[in-house]
XYZ file of C-alpha atoms in Angstrom:
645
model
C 0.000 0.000 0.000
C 0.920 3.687 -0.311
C 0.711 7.105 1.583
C 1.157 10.356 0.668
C 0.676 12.928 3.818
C 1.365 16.570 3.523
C 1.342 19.538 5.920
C 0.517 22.827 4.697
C 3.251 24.884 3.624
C 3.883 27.049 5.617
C 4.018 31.390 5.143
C 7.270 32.446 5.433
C 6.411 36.044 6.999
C 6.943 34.818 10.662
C 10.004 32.138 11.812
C 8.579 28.764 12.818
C 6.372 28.660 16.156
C 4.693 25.828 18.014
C 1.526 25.566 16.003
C 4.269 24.448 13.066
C 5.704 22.224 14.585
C 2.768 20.215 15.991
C 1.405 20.105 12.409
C 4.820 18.591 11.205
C 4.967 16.438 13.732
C 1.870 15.203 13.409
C 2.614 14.351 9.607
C 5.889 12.889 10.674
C 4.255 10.629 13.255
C 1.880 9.414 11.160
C 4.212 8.794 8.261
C 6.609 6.717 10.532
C 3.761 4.733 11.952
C 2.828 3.965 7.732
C 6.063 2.703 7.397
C 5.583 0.948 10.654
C 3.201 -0.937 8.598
C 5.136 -1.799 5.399
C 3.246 1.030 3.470
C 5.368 3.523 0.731
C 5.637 6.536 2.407
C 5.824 10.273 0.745
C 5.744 12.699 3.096
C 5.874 16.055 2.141
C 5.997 19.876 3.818
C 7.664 23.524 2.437
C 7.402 27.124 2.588
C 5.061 29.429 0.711
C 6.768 32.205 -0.308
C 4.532 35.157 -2.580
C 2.051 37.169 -1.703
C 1.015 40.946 0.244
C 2.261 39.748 3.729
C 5.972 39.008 1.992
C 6.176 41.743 0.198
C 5.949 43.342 3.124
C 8.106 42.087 5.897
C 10.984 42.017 3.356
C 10.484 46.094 2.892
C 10.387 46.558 6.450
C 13.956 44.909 6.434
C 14.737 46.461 2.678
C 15.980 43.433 1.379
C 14.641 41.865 -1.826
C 11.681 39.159 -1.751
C 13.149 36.522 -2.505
C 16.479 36.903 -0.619
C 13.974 37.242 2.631
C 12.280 34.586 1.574
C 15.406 32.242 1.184
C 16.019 32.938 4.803
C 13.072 32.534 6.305
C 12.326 29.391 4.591
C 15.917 28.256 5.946
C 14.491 28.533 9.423
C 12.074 25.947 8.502
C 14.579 23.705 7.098
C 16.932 24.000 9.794
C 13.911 23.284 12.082
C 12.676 19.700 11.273
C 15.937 17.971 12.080
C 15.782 19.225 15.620
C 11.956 17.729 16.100
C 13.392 14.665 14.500
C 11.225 15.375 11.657
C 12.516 13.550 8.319
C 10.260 15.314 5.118
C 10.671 13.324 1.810
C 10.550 16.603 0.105
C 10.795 19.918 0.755
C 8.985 22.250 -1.610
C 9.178 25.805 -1.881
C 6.513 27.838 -4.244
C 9.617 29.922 -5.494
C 11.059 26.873 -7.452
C 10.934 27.159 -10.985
C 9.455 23.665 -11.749
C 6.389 24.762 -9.132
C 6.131 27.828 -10.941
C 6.182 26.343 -14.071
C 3.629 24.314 -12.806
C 1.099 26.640 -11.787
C 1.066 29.010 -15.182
C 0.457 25.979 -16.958
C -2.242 24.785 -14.576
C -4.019 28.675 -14.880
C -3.582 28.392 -18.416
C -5.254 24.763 -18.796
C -8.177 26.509 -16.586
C -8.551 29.567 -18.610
C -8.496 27.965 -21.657
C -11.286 25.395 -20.497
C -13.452 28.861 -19.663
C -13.201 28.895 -15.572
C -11.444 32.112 -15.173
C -12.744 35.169 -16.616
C -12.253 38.763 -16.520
C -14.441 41.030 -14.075
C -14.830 44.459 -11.623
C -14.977 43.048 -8.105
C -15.492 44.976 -5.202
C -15.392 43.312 -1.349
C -14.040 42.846 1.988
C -9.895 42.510 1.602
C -8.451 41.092 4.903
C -4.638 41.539 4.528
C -3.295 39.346 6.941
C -5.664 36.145 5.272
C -4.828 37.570 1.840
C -8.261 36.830 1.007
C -11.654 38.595 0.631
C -14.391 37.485 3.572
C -17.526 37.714 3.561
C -20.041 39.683 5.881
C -20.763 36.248 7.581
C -17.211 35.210 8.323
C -16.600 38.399 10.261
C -17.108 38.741 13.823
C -18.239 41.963 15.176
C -16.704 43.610 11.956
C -13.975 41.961 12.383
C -11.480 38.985 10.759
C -11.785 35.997 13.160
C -8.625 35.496 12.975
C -6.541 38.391 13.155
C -8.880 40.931 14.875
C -8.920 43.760 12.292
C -11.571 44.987 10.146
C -11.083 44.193 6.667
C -10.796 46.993 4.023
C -13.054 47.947 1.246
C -11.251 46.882 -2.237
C -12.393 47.578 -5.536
C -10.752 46.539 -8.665
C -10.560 44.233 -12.035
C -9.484 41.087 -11.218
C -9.872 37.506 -12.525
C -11.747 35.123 -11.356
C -11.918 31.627 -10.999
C -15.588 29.993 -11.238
C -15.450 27.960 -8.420
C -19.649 28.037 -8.148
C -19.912 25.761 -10.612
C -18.547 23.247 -9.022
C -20.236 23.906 -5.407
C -23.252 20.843 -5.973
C -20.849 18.484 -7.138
C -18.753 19.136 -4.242
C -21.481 19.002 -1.533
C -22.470 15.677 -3.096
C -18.878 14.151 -3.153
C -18.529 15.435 0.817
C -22.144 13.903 1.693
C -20.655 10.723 -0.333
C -17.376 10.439 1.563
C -18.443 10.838 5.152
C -14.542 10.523 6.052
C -13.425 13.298 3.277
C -12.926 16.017 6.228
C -12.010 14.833 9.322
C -13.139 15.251 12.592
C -16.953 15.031 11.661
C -16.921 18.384 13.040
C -15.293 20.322 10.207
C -17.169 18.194 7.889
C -20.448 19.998 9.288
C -18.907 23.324 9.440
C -17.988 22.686 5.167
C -21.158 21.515 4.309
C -22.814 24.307 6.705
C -20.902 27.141 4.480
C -21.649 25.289 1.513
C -25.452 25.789 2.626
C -25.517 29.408 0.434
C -24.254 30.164 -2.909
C -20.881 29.927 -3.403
C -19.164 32.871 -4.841
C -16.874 33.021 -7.402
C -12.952 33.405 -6.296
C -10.695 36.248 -7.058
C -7.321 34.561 -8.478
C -5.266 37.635 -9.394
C -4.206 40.403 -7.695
C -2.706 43.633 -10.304
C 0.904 44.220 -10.007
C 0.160 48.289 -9.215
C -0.797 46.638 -5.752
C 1.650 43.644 -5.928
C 4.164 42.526 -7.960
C 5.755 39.889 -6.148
C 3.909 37.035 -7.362
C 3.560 34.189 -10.003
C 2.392 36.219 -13.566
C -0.384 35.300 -15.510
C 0.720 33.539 -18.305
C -2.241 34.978 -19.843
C -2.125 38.749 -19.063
C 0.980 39.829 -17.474
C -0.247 43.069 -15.933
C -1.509 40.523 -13.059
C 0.093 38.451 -10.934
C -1.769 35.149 -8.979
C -3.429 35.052 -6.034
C -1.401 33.402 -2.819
C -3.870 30.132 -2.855
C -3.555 29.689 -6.454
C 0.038 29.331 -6.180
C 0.641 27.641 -2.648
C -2.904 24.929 -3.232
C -0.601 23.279 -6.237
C 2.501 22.985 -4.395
C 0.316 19.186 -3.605
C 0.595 18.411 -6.995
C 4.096 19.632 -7.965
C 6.123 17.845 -5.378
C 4.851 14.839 -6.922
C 5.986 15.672 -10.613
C 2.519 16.656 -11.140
C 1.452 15.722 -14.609
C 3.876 12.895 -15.844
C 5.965 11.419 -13.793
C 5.435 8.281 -11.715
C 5.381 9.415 -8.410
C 2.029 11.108 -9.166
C 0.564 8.578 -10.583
C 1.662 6.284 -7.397
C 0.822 8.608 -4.701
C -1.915 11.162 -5.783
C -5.194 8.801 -5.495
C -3.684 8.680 -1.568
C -3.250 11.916 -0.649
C -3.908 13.110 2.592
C -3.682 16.906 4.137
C -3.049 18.031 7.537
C -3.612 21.233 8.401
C -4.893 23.729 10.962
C -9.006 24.980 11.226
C -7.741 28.426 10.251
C -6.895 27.144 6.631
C -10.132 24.939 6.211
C -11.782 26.756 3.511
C -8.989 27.024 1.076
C -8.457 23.381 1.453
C -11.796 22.119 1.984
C -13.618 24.551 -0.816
C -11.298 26.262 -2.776
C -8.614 23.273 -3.405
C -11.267 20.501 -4.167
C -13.146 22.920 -7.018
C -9.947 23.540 -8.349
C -8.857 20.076 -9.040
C -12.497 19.782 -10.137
C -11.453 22.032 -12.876
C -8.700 20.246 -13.942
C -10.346 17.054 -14.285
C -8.024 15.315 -11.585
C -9.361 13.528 -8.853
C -9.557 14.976 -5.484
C -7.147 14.134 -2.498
C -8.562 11.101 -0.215
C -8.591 12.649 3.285
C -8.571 15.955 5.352
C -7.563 16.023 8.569
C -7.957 19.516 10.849
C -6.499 20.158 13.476
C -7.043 23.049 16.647
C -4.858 25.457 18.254
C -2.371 25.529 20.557
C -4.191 27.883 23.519
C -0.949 29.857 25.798
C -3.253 31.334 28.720
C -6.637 30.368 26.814
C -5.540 32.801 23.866
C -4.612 31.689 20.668
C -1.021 31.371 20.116
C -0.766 34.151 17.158
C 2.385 36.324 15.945
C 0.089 39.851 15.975
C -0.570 38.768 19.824
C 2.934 38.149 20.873
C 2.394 34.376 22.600
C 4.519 32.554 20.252
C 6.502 29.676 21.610
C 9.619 28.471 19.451
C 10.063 25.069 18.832
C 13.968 25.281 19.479
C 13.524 26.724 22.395
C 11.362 23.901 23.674
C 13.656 21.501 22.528
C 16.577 22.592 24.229
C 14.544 23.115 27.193
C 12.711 19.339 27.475
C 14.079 17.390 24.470
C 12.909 16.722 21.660
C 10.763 13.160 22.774
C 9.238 14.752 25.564
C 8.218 17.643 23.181
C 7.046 15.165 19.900
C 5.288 13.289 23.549
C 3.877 16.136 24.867
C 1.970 17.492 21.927
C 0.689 14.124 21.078
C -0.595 13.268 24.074
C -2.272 16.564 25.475
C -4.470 17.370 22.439
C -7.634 15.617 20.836
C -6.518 16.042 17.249
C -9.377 18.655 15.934
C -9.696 20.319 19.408
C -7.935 23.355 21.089
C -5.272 22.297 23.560
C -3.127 24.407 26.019
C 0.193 24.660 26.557
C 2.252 25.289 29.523
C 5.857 24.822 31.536
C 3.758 23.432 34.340
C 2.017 20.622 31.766
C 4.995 19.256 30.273
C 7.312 19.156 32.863
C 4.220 16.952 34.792
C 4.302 15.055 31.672
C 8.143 14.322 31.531
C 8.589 13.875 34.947
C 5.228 11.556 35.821
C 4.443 9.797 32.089
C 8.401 9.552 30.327
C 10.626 9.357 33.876
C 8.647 7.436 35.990
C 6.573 5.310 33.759
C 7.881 4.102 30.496
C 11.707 5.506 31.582
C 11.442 3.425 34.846
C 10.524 0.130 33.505
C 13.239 0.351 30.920
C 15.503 1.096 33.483
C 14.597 -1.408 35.945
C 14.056 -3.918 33.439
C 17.462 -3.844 31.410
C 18.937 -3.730 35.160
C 17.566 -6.895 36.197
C 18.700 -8.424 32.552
C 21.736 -7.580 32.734
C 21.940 -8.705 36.630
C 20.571 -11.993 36.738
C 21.319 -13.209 33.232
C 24.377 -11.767 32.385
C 23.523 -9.018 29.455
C 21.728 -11.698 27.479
C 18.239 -12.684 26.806
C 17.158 -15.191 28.667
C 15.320 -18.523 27.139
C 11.619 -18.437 28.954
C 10.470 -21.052 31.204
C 6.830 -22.571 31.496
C 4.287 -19.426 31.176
C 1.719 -18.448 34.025
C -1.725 -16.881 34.339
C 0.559 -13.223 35.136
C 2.632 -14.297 31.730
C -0.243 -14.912 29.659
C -2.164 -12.003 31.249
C 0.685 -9.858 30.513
C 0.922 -10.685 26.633
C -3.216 -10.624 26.268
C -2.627 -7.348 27.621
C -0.041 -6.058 24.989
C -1.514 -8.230 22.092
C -4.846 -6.682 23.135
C -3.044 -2.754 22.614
C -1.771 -3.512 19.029
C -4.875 -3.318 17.423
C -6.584 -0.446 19.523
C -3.062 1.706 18.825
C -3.221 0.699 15.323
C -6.465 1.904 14.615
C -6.128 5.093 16.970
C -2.837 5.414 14.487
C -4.304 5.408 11.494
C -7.452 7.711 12.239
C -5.515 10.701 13.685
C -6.557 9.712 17.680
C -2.424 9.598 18.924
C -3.781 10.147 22.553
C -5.919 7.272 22.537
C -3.308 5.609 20.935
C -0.850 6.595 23.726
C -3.461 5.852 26.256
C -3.583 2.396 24.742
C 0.332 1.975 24.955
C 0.688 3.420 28.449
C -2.028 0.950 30.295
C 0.508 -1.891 28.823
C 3.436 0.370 30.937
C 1.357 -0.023 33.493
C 1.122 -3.811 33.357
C 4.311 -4.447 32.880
C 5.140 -2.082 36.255
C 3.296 -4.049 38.424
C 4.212 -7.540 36.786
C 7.394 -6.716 38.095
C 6.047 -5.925 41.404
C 4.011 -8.753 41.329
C 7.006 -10.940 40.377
C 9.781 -9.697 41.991
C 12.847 -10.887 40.407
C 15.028 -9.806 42.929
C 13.462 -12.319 45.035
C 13.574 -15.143 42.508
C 16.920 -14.479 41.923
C 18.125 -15.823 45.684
C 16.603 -18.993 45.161
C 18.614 -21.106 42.513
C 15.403 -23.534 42.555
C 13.540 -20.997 40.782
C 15.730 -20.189 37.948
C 13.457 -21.220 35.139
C 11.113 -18.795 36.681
C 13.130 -15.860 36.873
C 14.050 -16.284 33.152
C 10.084 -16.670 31.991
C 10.181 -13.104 34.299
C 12.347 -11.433 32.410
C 12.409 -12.677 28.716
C 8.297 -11.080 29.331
C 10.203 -7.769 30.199
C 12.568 -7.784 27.149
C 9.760 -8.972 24.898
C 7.334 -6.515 26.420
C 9.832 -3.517 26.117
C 10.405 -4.799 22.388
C 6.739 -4.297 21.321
C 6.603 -1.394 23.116
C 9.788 0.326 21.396
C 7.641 -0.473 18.125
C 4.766 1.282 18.995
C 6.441 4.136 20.561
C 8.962 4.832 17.248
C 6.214 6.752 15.369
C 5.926 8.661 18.426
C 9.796 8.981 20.164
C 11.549 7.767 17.363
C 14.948 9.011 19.329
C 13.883 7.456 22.407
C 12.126 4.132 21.081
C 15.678 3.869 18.499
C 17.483 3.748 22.202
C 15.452 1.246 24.004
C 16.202 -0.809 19.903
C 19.869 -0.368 21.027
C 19.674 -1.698 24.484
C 17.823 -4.886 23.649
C 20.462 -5.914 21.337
C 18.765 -4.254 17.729
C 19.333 -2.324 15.227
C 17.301 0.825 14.909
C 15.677 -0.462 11.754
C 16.026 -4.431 12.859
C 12.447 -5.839 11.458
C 11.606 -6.827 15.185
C 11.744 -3.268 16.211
C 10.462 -1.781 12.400
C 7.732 -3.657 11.092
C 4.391 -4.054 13.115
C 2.915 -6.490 10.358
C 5.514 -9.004 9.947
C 7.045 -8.575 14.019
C 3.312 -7.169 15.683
C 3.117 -10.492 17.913
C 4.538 -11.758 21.024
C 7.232 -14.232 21.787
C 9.706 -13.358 18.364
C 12.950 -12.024 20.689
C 15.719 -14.369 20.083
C 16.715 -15.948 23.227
C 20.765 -15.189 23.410
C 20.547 -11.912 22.333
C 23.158 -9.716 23.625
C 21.868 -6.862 25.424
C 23.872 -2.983 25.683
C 23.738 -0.095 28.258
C 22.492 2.788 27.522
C 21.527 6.134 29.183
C 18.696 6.233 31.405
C 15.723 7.407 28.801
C 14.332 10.805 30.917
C 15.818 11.875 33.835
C 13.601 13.829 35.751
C 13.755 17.565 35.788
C 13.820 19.173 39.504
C 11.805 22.230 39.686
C 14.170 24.323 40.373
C 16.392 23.652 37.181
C 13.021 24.255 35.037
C 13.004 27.640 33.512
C 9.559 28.785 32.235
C 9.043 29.346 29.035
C 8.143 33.194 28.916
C 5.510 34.528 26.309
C 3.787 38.073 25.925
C 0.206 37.426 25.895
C -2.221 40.258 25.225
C -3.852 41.669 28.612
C -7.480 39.760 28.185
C -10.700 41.991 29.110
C -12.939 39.182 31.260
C -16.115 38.748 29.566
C -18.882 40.772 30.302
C -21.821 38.526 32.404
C -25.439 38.697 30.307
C -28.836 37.980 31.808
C -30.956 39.273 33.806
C -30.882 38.916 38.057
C -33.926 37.748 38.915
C -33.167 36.885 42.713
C -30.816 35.017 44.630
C -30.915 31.618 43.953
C -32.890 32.233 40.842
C -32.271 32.375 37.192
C -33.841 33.346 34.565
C -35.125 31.383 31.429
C -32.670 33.005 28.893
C -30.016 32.040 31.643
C -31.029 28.781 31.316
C -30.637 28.701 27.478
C -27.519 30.383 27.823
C -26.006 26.567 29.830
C -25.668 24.188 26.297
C -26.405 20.884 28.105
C -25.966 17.725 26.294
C -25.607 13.707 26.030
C -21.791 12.603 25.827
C -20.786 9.088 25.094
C -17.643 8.531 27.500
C -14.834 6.441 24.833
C -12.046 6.418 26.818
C -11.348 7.456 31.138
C -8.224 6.789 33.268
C -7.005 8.026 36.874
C -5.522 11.527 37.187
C -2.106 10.624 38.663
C -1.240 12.067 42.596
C -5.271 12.409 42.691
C -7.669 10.075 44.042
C -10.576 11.763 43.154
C -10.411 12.875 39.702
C -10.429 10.391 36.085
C -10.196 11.733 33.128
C -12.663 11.083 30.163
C -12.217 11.345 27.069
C -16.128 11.928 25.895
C -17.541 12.482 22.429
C -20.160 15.279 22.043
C -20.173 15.092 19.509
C -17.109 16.265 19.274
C -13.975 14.488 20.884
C -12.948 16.302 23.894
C -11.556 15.810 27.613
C -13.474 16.216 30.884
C -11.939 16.059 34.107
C -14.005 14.786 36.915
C -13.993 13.973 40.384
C -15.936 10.745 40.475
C -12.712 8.276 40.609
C -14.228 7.182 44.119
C -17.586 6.371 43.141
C -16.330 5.090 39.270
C -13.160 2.799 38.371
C -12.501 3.773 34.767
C -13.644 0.077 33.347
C -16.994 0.357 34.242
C -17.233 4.032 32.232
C -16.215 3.529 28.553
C -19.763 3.520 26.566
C -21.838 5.252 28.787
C -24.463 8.045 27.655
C -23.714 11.024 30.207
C -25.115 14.382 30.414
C -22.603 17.246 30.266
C -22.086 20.899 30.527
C -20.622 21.804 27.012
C -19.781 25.200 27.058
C -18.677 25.575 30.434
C -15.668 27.971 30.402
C -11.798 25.599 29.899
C -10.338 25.002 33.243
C -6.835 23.161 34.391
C -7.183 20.551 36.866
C -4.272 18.788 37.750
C -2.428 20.425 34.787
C -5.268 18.802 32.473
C -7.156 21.011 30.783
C -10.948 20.346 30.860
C -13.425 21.131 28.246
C -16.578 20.801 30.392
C -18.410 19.340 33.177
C -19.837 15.666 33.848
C -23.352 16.206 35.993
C -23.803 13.801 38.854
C -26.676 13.462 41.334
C -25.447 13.459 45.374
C -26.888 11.255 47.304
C -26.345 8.866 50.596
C -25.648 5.313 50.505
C -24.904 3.411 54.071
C -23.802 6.266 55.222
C -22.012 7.490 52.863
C -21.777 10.370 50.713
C -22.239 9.193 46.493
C -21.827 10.550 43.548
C -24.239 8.933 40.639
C -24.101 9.540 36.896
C -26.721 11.818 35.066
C -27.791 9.911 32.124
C -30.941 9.062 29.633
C -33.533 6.145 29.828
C -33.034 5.411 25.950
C -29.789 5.646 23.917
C -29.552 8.654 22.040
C -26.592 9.908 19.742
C -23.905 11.602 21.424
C -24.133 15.235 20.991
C -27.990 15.236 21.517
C -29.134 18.561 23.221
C -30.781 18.123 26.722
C -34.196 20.889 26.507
């Protein structure tokens, strides 16, 4: 099989922050995790390089375009190595073959009668490079950057990208997994509702010259998404050569919710137009939140991904991001978060049991692995438990859920933790009548550490490549590289010499942790709305104000150093995390697949360093004696999502 994966590419008016590099990394994870699988990988990211914004920022430091484009788009370059992020190409929209590509791709258009000549006057946002509409503002303002768009009027061309609006409603409603999450989908489909307008493609070179030209009237040049949109088809020799031919019916985008309508409207209609089929899969993504705001450039809360790197490393960072957000919701970022993470998931957890494990190997069977004994219930429980992760991480993989697939990979960490507890080597160790057992003990532990350096290498590829080395294996061995020929238990060679190697992640003391420092725009709080009707008493348009609804609970596990809160991972319908304190009334077991009612729009709030998008209700009540906590839920199933009235 094949995959092609692609971030966006990315401006190059602004060095590369965290909202970047969680897009790249997300590509790169999910690329590794393809080859994990014996797929052909092409994996593909680059810098887009024409355009208003450009222009711009290279006057304000009076060089040339192109020469502050080269260095900008260096920064990028220079970047991925450090995330240990490995691109099969990197494309930039100021290559000649790419802009080769797109005059001849305008030309094939105009010449088929989808761009035309016309007066246009609208709403020009500068910092989208686009025109909105009246809808897409907010308070008179661009969503996004928080400035009023100006009033342009000109001749421009246009692209007829209405003509292709029904067919591309009906290949969305077709392909429920087109745009994913579902969520996006909607929002498409929901903007898609009204006519779709025609797209301005050109912008004249009085206002901007530094730009792709028209082949067909070279007073003009192209607009920005004209130009970066084909950048997709380019970096795959886009129209003859094989690579396009292998990899194009595969192609997948990442990208970020602020660029869904160029990719989910504007790119489809535009392939529409040149008769090619459109790319298989969409997958959006949220923002990184630094104090609940947006991480954005014109705010000042931008977080470097160098930085972060040299602060945490770059596992614990490729970790971090992974684990804390539900890909297609917001997530937040803080000091506080990872270093919990590093110090709680990475040193105690997964670093621990490496640690203690290779120990014990080493120890008590001299650097080799041992030949196993007779299995027991703990054995076989210990295996069900891993063989039982493969397949729930594998699909998480492969449909953009990496928490759930970490989830998945961590309750096998757990196992293994207290199998040793259970087992206690040490102890078998003393008694030389028990030496078969010991060596069943710990071939589980170097078999169990195998698998998981498998599943973790999409993931940690730096740190999984070091737990390879310690058991003896080559980074790319096929026990340690291929889930679908070396995905099942008992394959590590008995004899195998094992290595030392540095502990995985050492803990970080507080005091040695600097904080990573960020400007954030003073925030106004919210003004409250609704009427006072007495104390104790609110009104009915209060009431609507609360969005109650019915949330299927797919996922909950214990909030470590807390014994009251779990943390569920709920769809409503959206994916999102709740924190609540019910872990003494609730083991996590009993709650995957249960209908709950929630508080949806209940203002974000950090609990344990867990952000939590809402609130799980729960009636109080007395049982012998004692104080409990019982689920709100509904007498029938309903689908999650559903609005409690």
């Amino acid at each position: 099989m094949t995959t092609y994966i692609t971030t966006p590419i990315y401006y190059v008016n602004a060095q590369p922050h965290l909202g970047h590099a969680y897009t790249t990394i997300v590509a790169d994870a999910y690329s590794r995790f393809r080859r994990l699988t014996g797929d052909t990988v092409r994996f593909q990211t680059g810098t887009d390089e024409h355009g208003d914004k450009i222009a711009e920022a290279a006057a304000r430091e009076d060089v040339a375009p192109k020469i502050y484009a080269d260095r900008i788009s260096a920064l990028f370059r220079e970047t991925w190595p450090l995330l240990d992020i490995a691109p099969d190409h990197f494309i930039r929209t100021t290559d000649p073959e790419h802009i080769a590509n797109v005059r001849a791709i305008l030309q094939q258009v105009y010449d088929r009668g989808d761009i035309y000549f016309d007066e246009y006057s609208g709403l020009y946002c500068r910092g989208c490079e686009r025109f909105l509409t009246e809808k897409e503002l907010v308070g008179g303002l661009c969503p996004d950057h928080q400035v009023p768009p100006q009033e342009i009027a000109e001749q421009n061309y246009f692209f007829r990208m209405s003509r292709f609006q029904q067919r591309l409603i009906d290949h969305i409603q077709d392909n429920p997994d087109f745009i994913s999450p579902e969520r996006y989908r909607n929002e498409v489909l929901s903007f898609l509702s009204e006519p779709l307008e025609d797209l301005c493609i050109s912008r004249p070179k009085s206002r901007l010259t530094w730009g792709i030209e028209l082949p067909f009237d070279a007073g003009f040049v192209t607009y920005v998404w004209f130009d970066a949109l084909i950048n997709y088809l380019t970096g795959l020799g886009y129209p003859d050569q094989p690579d396009f031919q292998l990899f194009w019916p595969v192609a997948e985008h990442v990208i970020a919710k602020d660029i869904l309508k160029p990719h989910a409207i504007y790119w489809p209609t535009m392939l529409m137009a040149l008769g090619l089929p459109l790319y298989k899969k969409l997958h959006v993504h949220g923002y990184w939140n630094i104090d609940d705001t947006k991480m954005s450039k014109s705010i000042g809360n931008v977080v470097r991904p160098g930085q972060l790197v040299e602060e945490y490393g770059v596992d614990t960072l490729r970790y971090f991001t992974l684990r804390e957000m539900s890909f297609g919701l917001d997530a937040s970022f803080s000091s506080e978060a990872i270093v919990a993470r590093k110090n709680s998931d990475l040193a105690n957890d997964i670093g621990n049991l490496f640690s203690r494990s290779m120990a014990m190997l080493h120890k008590y069977s001299g650097g080799r692995v041992p030949a196993p004994a007779v299995m027991e219930d703990g054995d076989r429980l210990l295996q069900q438990t891993i063989e039982q992760m493969l397949p729930v991480y594998s699909e998480a993989m492969a449909n953009f859920q990496f928490h759930r697939a970490l989830q998945a990979i961590w309750e096998v960490i757990g196992a293994a933790n207290r199998y040793i507890v259970t087992n206690e080597p040490w102890a078998l160790a003393k008694d030389p009548g028990k030496i078969g057992r010991l060596h069943t003990v710990l071939y589980n532990l170097a078999e169990c550490l195998r698998l998981l350096a498998m599943a973790l290498s999409p993931i940690m590829p730096a740190a999984a490549g070091k737990m390879a080395v310690g058991l003896g294996l080559a980074v790319d061995h096929v026990l340690v590289a291929n889930l679908s020929e070396s995905g099942s238990w008992g394959l590590l060679p008995p004899g195998t010499g094992l290595r030392p190697i540095e502990p995985l992640f050492p803990r970080m003391e507080k005091e040695k942790v600097k904080e990573i420092t960020a400007t954030v725009a003073t925030q106004t709080p919210a003004k409250e709305t609704g009427d006072t009707v007495g104390q104790g008493v609110v009104s009915f348009g209060q009431f609507q104000e609360v969005d109650l609804r019915v949330a299927e609970i797919v996922a909950a596990e214990q909030v470590k150093k807390s014994d009251k809160l779990l943390k569920l991972t709920v769809l409503a319908p959206e994916e999102r995390t709740i924190v609540a304190g019910i872990a003494e009334h609730y083991r996590p077991e009993e709650l995957v697949g249960r209908l709950v009612l929630v508080v949806a729009n209940l203002k974000p709030a950090k609990l344990m360093g867990i952000a939590s998008q809402g609130m799980v209700l729960a009636a109080k009540t007395v049982v012998d004696g004692k104080e409990r906590l019982v689920l709100s839920t509904v007498s029938q199933p309903v689908p999650a999502g559903s609005k409690v009235s």
